[in-house]
CSV table of N, CA and C in Angstrom, one decimal:
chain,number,residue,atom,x,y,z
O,1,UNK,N,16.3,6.4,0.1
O,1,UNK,CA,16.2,5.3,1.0
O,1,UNK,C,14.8,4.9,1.2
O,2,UNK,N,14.3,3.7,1.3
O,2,UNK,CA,13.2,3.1,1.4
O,2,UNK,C,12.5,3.0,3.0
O,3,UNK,N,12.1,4.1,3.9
O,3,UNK,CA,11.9,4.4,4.8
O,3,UNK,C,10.5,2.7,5.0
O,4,UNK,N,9.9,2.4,4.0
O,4,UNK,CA,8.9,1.6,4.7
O,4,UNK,C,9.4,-0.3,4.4
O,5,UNK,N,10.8,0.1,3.8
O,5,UNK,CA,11.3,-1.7,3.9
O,5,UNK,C,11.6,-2.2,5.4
O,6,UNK,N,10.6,-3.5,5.2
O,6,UNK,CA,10.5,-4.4,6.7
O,6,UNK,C,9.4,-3.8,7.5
O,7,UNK,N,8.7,-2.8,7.4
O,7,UNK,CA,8.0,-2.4,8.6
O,7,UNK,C,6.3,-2.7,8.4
O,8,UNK,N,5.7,-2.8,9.9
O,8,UNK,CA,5.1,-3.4,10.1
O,8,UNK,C,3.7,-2.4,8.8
O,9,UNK,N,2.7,-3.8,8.1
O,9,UNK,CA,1.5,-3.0,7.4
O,9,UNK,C,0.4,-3.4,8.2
O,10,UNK,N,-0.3,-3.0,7.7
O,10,UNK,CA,-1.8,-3.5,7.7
O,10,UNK,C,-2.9,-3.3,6.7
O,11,UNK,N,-3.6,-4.2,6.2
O,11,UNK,CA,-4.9,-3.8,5.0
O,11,UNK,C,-6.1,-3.8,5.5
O,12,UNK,N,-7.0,-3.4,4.9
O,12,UNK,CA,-8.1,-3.4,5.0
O,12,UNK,C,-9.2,-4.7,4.9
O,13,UNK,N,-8.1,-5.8,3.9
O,13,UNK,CA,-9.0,-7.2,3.3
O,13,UNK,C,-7.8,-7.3,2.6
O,14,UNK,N,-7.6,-8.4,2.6
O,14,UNK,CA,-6.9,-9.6,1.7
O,14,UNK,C,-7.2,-10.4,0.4
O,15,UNK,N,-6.9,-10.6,-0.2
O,15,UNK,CA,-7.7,-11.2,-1.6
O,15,UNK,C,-6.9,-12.5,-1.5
O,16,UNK,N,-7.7,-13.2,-2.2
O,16,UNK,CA,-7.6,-14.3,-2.9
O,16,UNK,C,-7.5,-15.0,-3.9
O,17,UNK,N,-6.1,-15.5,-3.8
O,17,UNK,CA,-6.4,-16.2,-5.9
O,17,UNK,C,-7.4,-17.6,-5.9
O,18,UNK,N,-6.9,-17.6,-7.0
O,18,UNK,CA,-7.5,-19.1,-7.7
O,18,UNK,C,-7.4,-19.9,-6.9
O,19,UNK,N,-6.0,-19.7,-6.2
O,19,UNK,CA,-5.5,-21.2,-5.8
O,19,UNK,C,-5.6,-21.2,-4.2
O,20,UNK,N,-6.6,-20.5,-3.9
O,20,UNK,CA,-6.5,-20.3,-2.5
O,20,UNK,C,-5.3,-19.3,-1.8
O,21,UNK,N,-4.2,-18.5,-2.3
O,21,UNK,CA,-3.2,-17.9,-1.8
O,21,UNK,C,-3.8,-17.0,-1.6
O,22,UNK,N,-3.6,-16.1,-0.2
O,22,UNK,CA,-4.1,-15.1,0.5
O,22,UNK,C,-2.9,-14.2,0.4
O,23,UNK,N,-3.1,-13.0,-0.2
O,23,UNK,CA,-2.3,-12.2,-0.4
O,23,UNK,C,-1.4,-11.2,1.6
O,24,UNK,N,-0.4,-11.2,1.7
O,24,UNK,CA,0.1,-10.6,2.3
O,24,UNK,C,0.5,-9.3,2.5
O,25,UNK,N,0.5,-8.3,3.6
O,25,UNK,CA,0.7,-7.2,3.4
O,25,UNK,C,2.8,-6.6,3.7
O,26,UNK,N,3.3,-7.8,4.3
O,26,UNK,CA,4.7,-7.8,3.9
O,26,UNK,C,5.5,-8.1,2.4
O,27,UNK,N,4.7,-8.1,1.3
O,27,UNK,CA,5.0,-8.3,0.4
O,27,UNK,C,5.2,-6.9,-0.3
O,28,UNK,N,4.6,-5.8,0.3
O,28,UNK,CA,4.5,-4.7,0.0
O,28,UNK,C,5.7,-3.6,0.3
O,29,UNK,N,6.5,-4.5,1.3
O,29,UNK,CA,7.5,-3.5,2.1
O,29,UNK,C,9.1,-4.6,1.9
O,30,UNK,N,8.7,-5.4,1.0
O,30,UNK,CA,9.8,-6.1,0.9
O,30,UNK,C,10.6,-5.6,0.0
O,31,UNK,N,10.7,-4.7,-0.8
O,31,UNK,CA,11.9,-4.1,-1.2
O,31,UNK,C,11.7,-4.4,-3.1
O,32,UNK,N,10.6,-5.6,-3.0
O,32,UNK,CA,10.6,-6.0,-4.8
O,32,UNK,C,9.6,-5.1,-5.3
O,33,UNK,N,9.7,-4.9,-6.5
O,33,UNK,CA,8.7,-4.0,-7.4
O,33,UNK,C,8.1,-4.9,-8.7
O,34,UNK,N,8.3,-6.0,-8.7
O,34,UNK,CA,7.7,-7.3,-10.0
O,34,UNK,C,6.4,-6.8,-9.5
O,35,UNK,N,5.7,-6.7,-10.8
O,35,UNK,CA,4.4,-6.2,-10.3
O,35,UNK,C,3.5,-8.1,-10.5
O,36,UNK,N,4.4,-9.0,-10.7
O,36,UNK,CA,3.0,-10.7,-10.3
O,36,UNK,C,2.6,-10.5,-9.3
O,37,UNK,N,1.3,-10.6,-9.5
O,37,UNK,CA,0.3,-10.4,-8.9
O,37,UNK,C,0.6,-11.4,-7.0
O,38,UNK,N,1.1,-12.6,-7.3
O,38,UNK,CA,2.0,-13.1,-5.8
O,38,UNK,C,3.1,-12.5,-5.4
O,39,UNK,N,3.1,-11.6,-5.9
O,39,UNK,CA,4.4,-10.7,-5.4
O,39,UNK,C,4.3,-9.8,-4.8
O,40,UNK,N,3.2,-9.5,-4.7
O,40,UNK,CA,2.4,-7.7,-4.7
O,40,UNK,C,1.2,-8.0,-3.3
O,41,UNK,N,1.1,-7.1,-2.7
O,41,UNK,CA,0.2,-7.1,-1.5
O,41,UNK,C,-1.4,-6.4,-2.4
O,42,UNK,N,-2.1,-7.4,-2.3
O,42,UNK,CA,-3.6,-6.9,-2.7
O,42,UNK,C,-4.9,-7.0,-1.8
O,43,UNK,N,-5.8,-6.3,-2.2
O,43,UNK,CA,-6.9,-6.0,-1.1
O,43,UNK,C,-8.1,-6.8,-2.3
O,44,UNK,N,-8.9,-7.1,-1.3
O,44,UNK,CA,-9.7,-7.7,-2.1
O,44,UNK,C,-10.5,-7.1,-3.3
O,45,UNK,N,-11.0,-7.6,-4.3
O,45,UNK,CA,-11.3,-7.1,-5.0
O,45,UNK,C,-13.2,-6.4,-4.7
O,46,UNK,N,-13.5,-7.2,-3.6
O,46,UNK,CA,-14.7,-6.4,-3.4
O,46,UNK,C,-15.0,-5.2,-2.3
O,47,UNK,N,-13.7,-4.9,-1.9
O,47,UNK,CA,-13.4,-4.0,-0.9
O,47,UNK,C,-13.5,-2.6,-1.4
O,48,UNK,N,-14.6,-2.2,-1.4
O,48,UNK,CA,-15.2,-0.8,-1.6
O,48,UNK,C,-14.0,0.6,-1.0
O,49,UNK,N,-13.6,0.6,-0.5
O,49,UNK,CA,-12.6,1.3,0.2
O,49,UNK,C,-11.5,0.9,0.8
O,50,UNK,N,-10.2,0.3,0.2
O,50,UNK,CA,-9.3,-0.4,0.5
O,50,UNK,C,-8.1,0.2,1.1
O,51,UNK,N,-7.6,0.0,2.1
O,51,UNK,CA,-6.6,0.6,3.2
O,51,UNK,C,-5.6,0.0,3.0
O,52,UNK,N,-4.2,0.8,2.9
O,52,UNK,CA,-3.0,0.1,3.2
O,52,UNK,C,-2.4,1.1,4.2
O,53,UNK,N,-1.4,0.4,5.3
O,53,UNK,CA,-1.3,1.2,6.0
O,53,UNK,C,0.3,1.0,6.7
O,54,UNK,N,1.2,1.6,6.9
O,54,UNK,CA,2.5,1.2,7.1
O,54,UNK,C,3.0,2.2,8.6
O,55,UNK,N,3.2,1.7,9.3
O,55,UNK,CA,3.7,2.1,10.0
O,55,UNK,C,5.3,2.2,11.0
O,56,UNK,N,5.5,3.7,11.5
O,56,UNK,CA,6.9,3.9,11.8
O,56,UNK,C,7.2,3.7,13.1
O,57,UNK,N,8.1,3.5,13.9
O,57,UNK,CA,8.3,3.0,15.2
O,57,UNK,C,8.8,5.1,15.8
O,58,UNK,N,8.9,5.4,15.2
O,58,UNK,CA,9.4,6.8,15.6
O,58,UNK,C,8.9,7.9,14.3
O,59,UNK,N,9.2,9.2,14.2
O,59,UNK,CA,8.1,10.0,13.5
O,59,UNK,C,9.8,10.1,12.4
O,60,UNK,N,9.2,10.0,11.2
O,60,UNK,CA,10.3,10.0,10.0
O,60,UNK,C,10.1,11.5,8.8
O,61,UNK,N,10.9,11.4,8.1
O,61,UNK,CA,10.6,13.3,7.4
O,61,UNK,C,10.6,12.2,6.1
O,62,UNK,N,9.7,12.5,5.6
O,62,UNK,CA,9.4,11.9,4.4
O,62,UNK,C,9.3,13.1,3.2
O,63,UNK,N,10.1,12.8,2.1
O,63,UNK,CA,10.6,13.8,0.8
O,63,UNK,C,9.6,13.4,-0.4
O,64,UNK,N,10.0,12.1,0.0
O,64,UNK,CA,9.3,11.2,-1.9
O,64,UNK,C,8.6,10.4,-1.4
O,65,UNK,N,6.8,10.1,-1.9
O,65,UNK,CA,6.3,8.6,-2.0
O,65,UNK,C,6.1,7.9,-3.4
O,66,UNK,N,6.9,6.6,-2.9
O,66,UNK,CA,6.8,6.1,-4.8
O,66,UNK,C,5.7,4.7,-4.5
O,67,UNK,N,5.0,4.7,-5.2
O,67,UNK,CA,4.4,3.1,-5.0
O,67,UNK,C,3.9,2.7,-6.2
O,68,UNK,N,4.5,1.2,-6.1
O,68,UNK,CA,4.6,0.8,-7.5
O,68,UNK,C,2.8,-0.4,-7.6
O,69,UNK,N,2.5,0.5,-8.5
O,69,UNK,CA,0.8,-0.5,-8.1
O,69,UNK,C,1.2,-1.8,-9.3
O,70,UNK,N,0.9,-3.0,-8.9
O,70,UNK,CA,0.7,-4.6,-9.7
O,70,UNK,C,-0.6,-4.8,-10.7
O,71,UNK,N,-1.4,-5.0,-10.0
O,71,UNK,CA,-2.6,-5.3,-10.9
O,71,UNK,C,-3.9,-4.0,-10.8
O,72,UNK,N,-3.5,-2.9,-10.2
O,72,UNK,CA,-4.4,-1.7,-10.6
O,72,UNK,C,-5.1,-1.4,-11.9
O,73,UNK,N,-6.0,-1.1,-12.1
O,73,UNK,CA,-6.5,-0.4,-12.7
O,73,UNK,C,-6.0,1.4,-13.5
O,74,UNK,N,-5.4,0.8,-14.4
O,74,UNK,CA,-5.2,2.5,-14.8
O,74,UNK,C,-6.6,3.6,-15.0
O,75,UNK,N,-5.9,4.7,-14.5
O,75,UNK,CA,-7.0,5.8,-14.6
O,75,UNK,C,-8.0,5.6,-13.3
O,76,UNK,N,-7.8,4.9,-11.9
O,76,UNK,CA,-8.3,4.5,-10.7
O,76,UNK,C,-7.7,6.0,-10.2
O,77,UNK,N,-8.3,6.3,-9.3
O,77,UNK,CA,-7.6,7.5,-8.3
O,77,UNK,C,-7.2,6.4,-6.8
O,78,UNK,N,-6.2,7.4,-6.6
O,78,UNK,CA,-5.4,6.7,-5.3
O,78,UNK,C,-5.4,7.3,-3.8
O,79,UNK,N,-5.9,8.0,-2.8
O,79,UNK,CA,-5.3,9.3,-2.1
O,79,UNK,C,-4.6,8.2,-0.7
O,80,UNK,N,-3.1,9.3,-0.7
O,80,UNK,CA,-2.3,9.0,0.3
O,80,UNK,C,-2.3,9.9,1.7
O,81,UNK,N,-2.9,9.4,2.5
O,81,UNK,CA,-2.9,10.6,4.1
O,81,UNK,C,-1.7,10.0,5.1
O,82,UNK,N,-1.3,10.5,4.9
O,82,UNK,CA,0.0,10.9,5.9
O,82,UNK,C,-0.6,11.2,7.8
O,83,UNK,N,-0.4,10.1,8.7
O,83,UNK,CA,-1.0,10.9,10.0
O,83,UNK,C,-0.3,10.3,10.6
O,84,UNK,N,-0.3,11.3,12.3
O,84,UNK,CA,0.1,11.3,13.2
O,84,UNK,C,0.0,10.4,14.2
O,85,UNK,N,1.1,10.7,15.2
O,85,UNK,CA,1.0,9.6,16.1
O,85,UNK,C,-0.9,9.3,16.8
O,86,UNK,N,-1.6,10.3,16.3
O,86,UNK,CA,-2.7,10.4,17.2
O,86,UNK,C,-4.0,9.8,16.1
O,87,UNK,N,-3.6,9.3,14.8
O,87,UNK,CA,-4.4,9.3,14.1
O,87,UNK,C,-5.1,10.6,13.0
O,88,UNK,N,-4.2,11.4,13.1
O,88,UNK,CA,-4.9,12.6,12.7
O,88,UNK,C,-4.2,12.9,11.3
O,89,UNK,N,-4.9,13.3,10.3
O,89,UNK,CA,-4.5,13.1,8.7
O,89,UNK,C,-3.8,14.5,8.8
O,90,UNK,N,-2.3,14.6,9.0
O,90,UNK,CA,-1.4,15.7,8.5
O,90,UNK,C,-1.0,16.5,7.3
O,91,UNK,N,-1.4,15.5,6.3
O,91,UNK,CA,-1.1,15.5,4.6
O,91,UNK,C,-2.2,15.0,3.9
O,92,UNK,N,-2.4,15.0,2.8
O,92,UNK,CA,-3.4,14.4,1.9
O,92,UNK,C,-3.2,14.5,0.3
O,93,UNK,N,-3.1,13.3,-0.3
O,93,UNK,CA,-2.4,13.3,-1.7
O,93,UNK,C,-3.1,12.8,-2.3
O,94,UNK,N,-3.8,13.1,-3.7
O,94,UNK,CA,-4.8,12.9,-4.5
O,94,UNK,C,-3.9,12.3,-6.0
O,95,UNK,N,-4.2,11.2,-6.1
O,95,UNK,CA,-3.4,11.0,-7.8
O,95,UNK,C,-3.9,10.4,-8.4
O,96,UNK,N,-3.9,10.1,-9.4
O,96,UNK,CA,-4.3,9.2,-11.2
O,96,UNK,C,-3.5,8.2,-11.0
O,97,UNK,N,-4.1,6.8,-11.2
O,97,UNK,CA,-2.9,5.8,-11.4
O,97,UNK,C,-2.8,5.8,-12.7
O,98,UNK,N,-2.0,6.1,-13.5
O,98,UNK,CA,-1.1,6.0,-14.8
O,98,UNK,C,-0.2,4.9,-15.4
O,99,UNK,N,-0.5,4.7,-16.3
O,99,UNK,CA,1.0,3.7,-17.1
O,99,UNK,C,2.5,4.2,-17.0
């Protein structure tokens, strides 16, 4: 079950296409996996440190994280922290973005 469809994100920076569209961070939790690039929640491309951030209305037991990256860079490293109602990093996940 998709614990983070509909709920509230936040990024770090927004990007922008060609055409002026400003990428959204509900695009991320909407349940699609097309990785077009208007489909996909993106951070800008000059964002040295880019945050995505999802949050729960109550504390959830989480088993699996799956996230399907769009226009990533393969061979980029990713880390996922997991934290508490208080801000405080409970977990910490180190990965390879891969094909």
């Amino acid at each position: 079950r998709n614990l983070a469809l509909g709920r509230n994100v936040s990024m770090s920076s927004y990007s922008n296409d060609t055409n002026g569209v400003i990428s959204r961070g509900s695009l991320s939790v909407d349940g699609l996996t097309d990785s077009a690039e208007k489909k996909c929640s993106t951070t800008d491309i000059e964002d040295k440190k880019p945050v995505w951030r999802v949050t729960f209305p109550s504390p959830v037991i989480i088993f699996q994280i799956v996230i399907h990256f769009g226009a990533a860079s393969m061979n980029e490293y990713v880390i996922v922290n997991l934290l508490d109602s208080k801000e405080c990093v409970v977990r910490s996940f180190i990965g390879l973005i891969e094909p």
